[in-house]
PDB file of C-alpha atoms and ligand atoms in Angstrom:
ATOM      1  CA  MET A 294     172.134  65.818  25.368  1.00  0.00           C
ATOM      2  CA  LYS A 295     173.626  69.311  24.868  1.00  0.00           C
ATOM      3  CA  ASN A 296     174.932  68.240  21.465  1.00  0.00           C
ATOM      4  CA  PHE A 297     171.519  66.870  20.517  1.00  0.00           C
ATOM      5  CA  LEU A 298     169.960  70.187  21.524  1.00  0.00           C
ATOM      6  CA  ARG A 299     172.582  71.970  19.462  1.00  0.00           C
ATOM      7  CA  GLY A 300     171.543  69.827  16.503  1.00  0.00           C
ATOM      8  CA  ILE A 301     167.927  70.909  16.952  1.00  0.00           C
ATOM      9  CA  VAL A 302     169.004  74.551  17.134  1.00  0.00           C
ATOM     10  CA  LEU A 303     171.275  74.373  14.077  1.00  0.00           C
ATOM     11  CA  LYS A 304     169.342  71.992  11.843  1.00  0.00           C
ATOM     12  CA  VAL A 305     165.737  72.884  12.722  1.00  0.00           C
ATOM     13  CA  LEU A 306     165.483  76.272  14.440  1.00  0.00           C
ATOM     14  CA  TYR A 307     168.126  77.979  12.295  1.00  0.00           C
ATOM     15  CA  PRO A 308     166.516  77.121   8.919  1.00  0.00           C
ATOM     16  CA  LEU A 309     163.115  78.136  10.331  1.00  0.00           C
ATOM     17  CA  LEU A 310     164.483  81.490  11.488  1.00  0.00           C
ATOM     18  CA  MET A 311     166.207  82.070   8.155  1.00  0.00           C
ATOM     19  CA  PHE A 312     162.896  81.332   6.426  1.00  0.00           C
ATOM     20  CA  ALA A 313     161.221  83.893   8.692  1.00  0.00           C
ATOM     21  CA  GLY A 314     164.139  86.258   8.012  1.00  0.00           C
ATOM     22  CA  ALA A 315     163.345  86.139   4.294  1.00  0.00           C
ATOM     23  CA  PHE A 316     160.145  88.019   5.173  1.00  0.00           C
ATOM     24  CA  LEU A 317     161.452  90.012   8.136  1.00  0.00           C
ATOM     25  CA  LYS A 318     164.678  91.212   6.520  1.00  0.00           C
ATOM     26  CA  ASP A 319     165.496  93.770   9.217  1.00  0.00           C
ATOM     27  CA  ARG A 320     165.435  90.960  11.827  1.00  0.00           C
ATOM     28  CA  LYS A 321     167.729  88.553   9.981  1.00  0.00           C
ATOM     29  CA  ASP A 322     170.968  89.714  11.698  1.00  0.00           C
ATOM     30  CA  THR A 323     169.243  89.451  15.083  1.00  0.00           C
ATOM     31  CA  PHE A 324     168.118  85.887  14.306  1.00  0.00           C
ATOM     32  CA  GLN A 325     171.634  84.928  13.199  1.00  0.00           C
ATOM     33  CA  LEU A 326     173.184  86.424  16.331  1.00  0.00           C
ATOM     34  CA  PHE A 327     170.618  84.588  18.448  1.00  0.00           C
ATOM     35  CA  ILE A 328     171.633  81.271  16.838  1.00  0.00           C
ATOM     36  CA  ILE A 329     175.353  81.999  17.352  1.00  0.00           C
ATOM     37  CA  ASP A 330     174.796  82.890  21.023  1.00  0.00           C
ATOM     38  CA  LEU A 331     172.654  79.833  21.615  1.00  0.00           C
ATOM     39  CA  ASN A 332     175.213  77.596  19.906  1.00  0.00           C
ATOM     40  CA  ASN A 333     178.056  79.089  21.955  1.00  0.00           C
ATOM     41  CA  ARG A 334     176.130  78.566  25.194  1.00  0.00           C
ATOM     42  CA  LEU A 335     175.364  74.954  24.317  1.00  0.00           C
ATOM     43  CA  VAL A 336     178.979  74.255  23.342  1.00  0.00           C
ATOM     44  CA  ARG A 337     180.131  75.779  26.635  1.00  0.00           C
ATOM     45  CA  ALA A 338     177.525  73.806  28.562  1.00  0.00           C
ATOM     46  CA  GLY A 339     178.600  70.571  26.867  1.00  0.00           C
ATOM     47  CA  ALA A 340     181.418  68.242  27.760  1.00  0.00           C
ATOM     48  CA  ARG A 341     183.947  69.426  25.166  1.00  0.00           C
ATOM     49  CA  GLY A 342     185.599  72.151  27.242  1.00  0.00           C
ATOM     50  CA  GLY A 343     189.222  71.517  28.159  1.00  0.00           C
ATOM     51  CA  GLY A 344     191.730  69.051  26.846  1.00  0.00           C
ATOM     52  CA  VAL A 345     191.112  69.670  23.155  1.00  0.00           C
ATOM     53  CA  LYS A 346     194.456  69.264  21.403  1.00  0.00           C
ATOM     54  CA  LYS A 347     193.655  70.296  17.842  1.00  0.00           C
ATOM     55  CA  ILE A 348     191.931  73.657  17.599  1.00  0.00           C
ATOM     56  CA  LEU A 349     191.375  75.462  14.324  1.00  0.00           C
ATOM     57  CA  LEU A 350     191.157  79.265  14.343  1.00  0.00           C
ATOM     58  CA  LEU A 351     189.325  80.440  11.229  1.00  0.00           C
ATOM     59  CA  LEU A 352     189.380  84.122  10.294  1.00  0.00           C
ATOM     60  CA  PRO A 353     187.724  86.241   7.608  1.00  0.00           C
ATOM     61  CA  HIS A 354     189.898  88.030   5.063  1.00  0.00           C
ATOM     62  CA  CYS A 355     188.301  91.391   5.913  1.00  0.00           C
ATOM     63  CA  LEU A 356     190.310  91.577   9.165  1.00  0.00           C
ATOM     64  CA  GLN A 357     193.276  92.558   6.986  1.00  0.00           C
ATOM     65  CA  ILE A 358     193.265  96.304   6.332  1.00  0.00           C
ATOM     66  CA  ASN A 359     192.597  97.187   2.729  1.00  0.00           C
ATOM     67  CA  GLU A 360     195.815  99.285   2.503  1.00  0.00           C
ATOM     68  CA  CYS A 361     197.926  96.156   3.007  1.00  0.00           C
ATOM     69  CA  ASP A 362     198.780  94.479  -0.299  1.00  0.00           C
ATOM     70  CA  ILE A 363     200.430  91.380   1.155  1.00  0.00           C
ATOM     71  CA  ARG A 364     198.582  88.254   0.079  1.00  0.00           C
ATOM     72  CA  ILE A 365     197.596  86.369   3.192  1.00  0.00           C
ATOM     73  CA  THR A 366     194.615  84.399   1.926  1.00  0.00           C
ATOM     74  CA  HIS A 367     196.638  81.318   0.957  1.00  0.00           C
ATOM     75  CA  ASN A 368     199.178  81.677   3.724  1.00  0.00           C
ATOM     76  CA  ILE A 369     198.413  83.970   6.633  1.00  0.00           C
ATOM     77  CA  TYR A 370     202.047  83.703   7.728  1.00  0.00           C
ATOM     78  CA  ASN A 371     202.993  85.929   4.770  1.00  0.00           C
ATOM     79  CA  CYS A 372     201.877  88.762   7.093  1.00  0.00           C
ATOM     80  CA  LYS A 373     204.827  91.018   7.980  1.00  0.00           C
ATOM     81  CA  ARG A 374     203.347  91.656  11.437  1.00  0.00           C
ATOM     82  CA  CYS A 375     203.502  95.412  11.129  1.00  0.00           C
ATOM     83  CA  GLY A 376     200.580  95.750  13.558  1.00  0.00           C
ATOM     84  CA  ARG A 377     198.416  97.996  11.391  1.00  0.00           C
ATOM     85  CA  CYS A 378     195.639  95.428  11.660  1.00  0.00           C
ATOM     86  CA  GLY A 379     194.633  92.630  14.003  1.00  0.00           C
ATOM     87  CA  ILE A 380     196.169  89.850  11.888  1.00  0.00           C
ATOM     88  CA  LYS A 381     199.498  90.302  13.708  1.00  0.00           C
ATOM     89  CA  ASP A 382     197.947  89.686  17.134  1.00  0.00           C
ATOM     90  CA  LEU A 383     195.864  86.771  15.893  1.00  0.00           C
ATOM     91  CA  ILE A 384     198.972  85.056  14.494  1.00  0.00           C
ATOM     92  CA  GLN A 385     200.656  85.563  17.859  1.00  0.00           C
ATOM     93  CA  ILE A 386     197.662  84.039  19.667  1.00  0.00           C
ATOM     94  CA  ALA A 387     197.720  81.057  17.289  1.00  0.00           C
ATOM     95  CA  GLU A 388     201.454  80.541  17.831  1.00  0.00           C
ATOM     96  CA  GLU A 389     201.226  80.845  21.606  1.00  0.00           C
ATOM     97  CA  ASN A 390     198.434  78.283  21.708  1.00  0.00           C
ATOM     98  CA  ASP A 391     199.737  75.970  18.982  1.00  0.00           C
ATOM     99  CA  LEU A 392     196.625  76.361  16.835  1.00  0.00           C
ATOM    100  CA  SER A 393     195.985  75.769  13.166  1.00  0.00           C
ATOM    101  CA  LEU A 394     195.298  79.194  11.687  1.00  0.00           C
ATOM    102  CA  PHE A 395     193.622  79.920   8.365  1.00  0.00           C
ATOM    103  CA  ILE A 396     191.797  82.632   6.480  1.00  0.00           C
ATOM    104  CA  ALA A 397     188.532  81.436   4.937  1.00  0.00           C
ATOM    105  CA  THR A 398     187.269  83.582   2.088  1.00  0.00           C
ATOM    106  CA  GLY A 399     183.960  81.744   1.866  1.00  0.00           C
ATOM    107  CA  GLY A 400     181.930  78.771   2.977  1.00  0.00           C
ATOM    108  CA  ASN A 401     183.429  76.349   0.436  1.00  0.00           C
ATOM    109  CA  LEU A 402     186.982  77.180   1.411  1.00  0.00           C
ATOM    110  CA  ALA A 403     186.102  76.971   5.105  1.00  0.00           C
ATOM    111  CA  ARG A 404     184.704  73.470   4.529  1.00  0.00           C
ATOM    112  CA  ARG A 405     187.862  72.437   2.662  1.00  0.00           C
ATOM    113  CA  ILE A 406     190.083  73.788   5.448  1.00  0.00           C
ATOM    114  CA  VAL A 407     188.070  71.873   8.059  1.00  0.00           C
ATOM    115  CA  ASP A 408     188.338  68.691   5.949  1.00  0.00           C
ATOM    116  CA  ASP A 409     192.113  69.128   5.586  1.00  0.00           C
ATOM    117  CA  VAL A 410     192.914  70.144   9.165  1.00  0.00           C
ATOM    118  CA  ARG A 411     190.446  67.748  10.822  1.00  0.00           C
ATOM    119  CA  PRO A 412     190.284  69.760  14.053  1.00  0.00           C
ATOM    120  CA  GLU A 413     188.606  68.632  17.253  1.00  0.00           C
ATOM    121  CA  ALA A 414     187.121  72.092  17.769  1.00  0.00           C
ATOM    122  CA  ILE A 415     186.905  75.403  15.928  1.00  0.00           C
ATOM    123  CA  VAL A 416     187.024  79.034  17.001  1.00  0.00           C
ATOM    124  CA  ALA A 417     185.598  81.035  14.116  1.00  0.00           C
ATOM    125  CA  VAL A 418     185.509  84.786  13.525  1.00  0.00           C
ATOM    126  CA  ALA A 419     183.167  86.177  10.863  1.00  0.00           C
ATOM    127  CA  CYS A 420     180.043  88.241  10.317  1.00  0.00           C
ATOM    128  CA  GLU A 421     176.789  86.890  11.747  1.00  0.00           C
ATOM    129  CA  ARG A 422     175.643  85.540   8.379  1.00  0.00           C
ATOM    130  CA  ASP A 423     178.811  83.538   7.636  1.00  0.00           C
ATOM    131  CA  LEU A 424     179.214  82.436  11.241  1.00  0.00           C
ATOM    132  CA  SER A 425     175.700  81.115  11.656  1.00  0.00           C
ATOM    133  CA  SER A 426     175.764  79.235   8.357  1.00  0.00           C
ATOM    134  CA  GLY A 427     179.297  77.920   9.023  1.00  0.00           C
ATOM    135  CA  ILE A 428     178.396  76.711  12.504  1.00  0.00           C
ATOM    136  CA  ALA A 429     175.300  74.936  11.154  1.00  0.00           C
ATOM    137  CA  ASP A 430     177.343  73.371   8.303  1.00  0.00           C
ATOM    138  CA  SER A 431     180.006  72.131  10.711  1.00  0.00           C
ATOM    139  CA  TYR A 432     177.637  70.455  13.180  1.00  0.00           C
ATOM    140  CA  PRO A 433     178.359  68.219  15.136  1.00  0.00           C
ATOM    141  CA  MET A 434     181.861  69.768  15.281  1.00  0.00           C
ATOM    142  CA  PRO A 435     182.036  72.037  18.357  1.00  0.00           C
ATOM    143  CA  VAL A 436     182.435  75.616  17.156  1.00  0.00           C
ATOM    144  CA  ILE A 437     182.509  78.820  19.172  1.00  0.00           C
ATOM    145  CA  GLY A 438     181.639  81.772  16.973  1.00  0.00           C
ATOM    146  CA  VAL A 439     182.984  85.268  17.594  1.00  0.00           C
ATOM    147  CA  PRO A 440     181.216  87.910  15.476  1.00  0.00           C
ATOM    148  CA  ASN A 441     183.528  90.551  14.043  1.00  0.00           C
ATOM    149  CA  GLU A 442     183.075  94.292  14.461  1.00  0.00           C
ATOM    150  CA  ARG A 443     182.390  96.304  11.335  1.00  0.00           C
ATOM    151  CA  PRO A 444     182.976 100.006  12.072  1.00  0.00           C
ATOM    152  CA  PHE A 445     183.442 100.717   8.330  1.00  0.00           C
ATOM    153  CA  GLY A 446     180.559  98.552   7.147  1.00  0.00           C
ATOM    154  CA  PRO A 447     180.545  94.976   5.877  1.00  0.00           C
ATOM    155  CA  CYS A 448     183.723  93.298   4.628  1.00  0.00           C
ATOM    156  CA  LEU A 449     186.021  96.323   5.100  1.00  0.00           C
ATOM    157  CA  ASN A 450     188.730  96.677   7.741  1.00  0.00           C
ATOM    158  CA  THR A 451     186.783  94.651  10.255  1.00  0.00           C
ATOM    159  CA  ARG A 452     188.007  93.941  13.782  1.00  0.00           C
ATOM    160  CA  VAL A 453     187.589  91.351  16.471  1.00  0.00           C
ATOM    161  CA  GLU A 454     187.824  91.562  20.225  1.00  0.00           C
ATOM    162  CA  LEU A 455     190.943  89.554  21.014  1.00  0.00           C
ATOM    163  CA  THR A 456     189.827  88.752  24.564  1.00  0.00           C
ATOM    164  CA  LYS A 457     186.801  86.908  23.157  1.00  0.00           C
ATOM    165  CA  VAL A 458     189.012  84.885  20.824  1.00  0.00           C
ATOM    166  CA  LYS A 459     191.448  84.044  23.641  1.00  0.00           C
ATOM    167  CA  GLU A 460     188.633  83.099  25.986  1.00  0.00           C
ATOM    168  CA  ALA A 461     187.133  80.714  23.403  1.00  0.00           C
ATOM    169  CA  ILE A 462     190.534  79.087  22.852  1.00  0.00           C
ATOM    170  CA  GLN A 463     191.048  78.718  26.569  1.00  0.00           C
ATOM    171  CA  PHE A 464     187.619  77.120  26.924  1.00  0.00           C
ATOM    172  CA  PHE A 465     188.566  74.374  24.485  1.00  0.00           C
ATOM    173  CA  GLY A 466     191.738  73.742  26.424  1.00  0.00           C
ATOM    174  CA  SER A 467     194.678  75.281  24.700  1.00  0.00           C
ATOM    175  CA  SER A 468     198.181  74.826  26.014  1.00  0.00           C
ATOM    176  CA  SER A 469     198.306  78.369  27.397  1.00  0.00           C
TER     177      SER A 469
HETATM  178  S1  SF4 B 555     199.609  93.125  10.355  1.00  0.00           S
HETATM  179 FE1  SF4 B 555     200.482  94.459   8.764  1.00  0.00          FE
HETATM  180  S2  SF4 B 555     201.419  93.058   7.274  1.00  0.00           S
HETATM  181 FE2  SF4 B 555     200.020  91.852   8.540  1.00  0.00          FE
HETATM  182  S3  SF4 B 555     198.121  91.816   7.379  1.00  0.00           S
HETATM  183 FE3  SF4 B 555     197.967  93.513   8.866  1.00  0.00          FE
HETATM  184  S4  SF4 B 555     198.668  95.312   7.717  1.00  0.00           S
HETATM  185 FE4  SF4 B 555     199.339  93.507   6.549  1.00  0.00          FE
END
């Protein structure tokens, strides 16, 4: 029932809100955040918590600081773990919890990664726009979305609250 409701939210309410957002442009972020929150609540209220073996952690490229010239988009494990940005900690979280970890530079790549990895559940970090559209695209796959923080504006040196990422992983039933 919760998954059916999630379908209504993601396949009916979300497109309607995005249509409304085309006219109420200053409300679009709020609508997207509303959809992400509602989705997360419904996933948490559903039966998929705990015992999920194959979790995919999907990250946006903008979490890497722009001063770092190491290419991590094709292989995040190229990161030298210097700690100047959150990528180091996110790799550690993925290793500790035996997750599949990828950077998605756009919706098409995210879809390809999901097709290749075939996870049972996804924890995704991104801006509200990419998260809401990605969650809707991935339905019925259970996805918990964690919006990133953008103290320097969109797509630049963004951050994510690690406790929220860990909590989402723990909900799905990681080995930690
Ligand atoms: S942790 Fe260091 S090496 Fe890794 S992506 Fe961030 S800045 Fe680059």
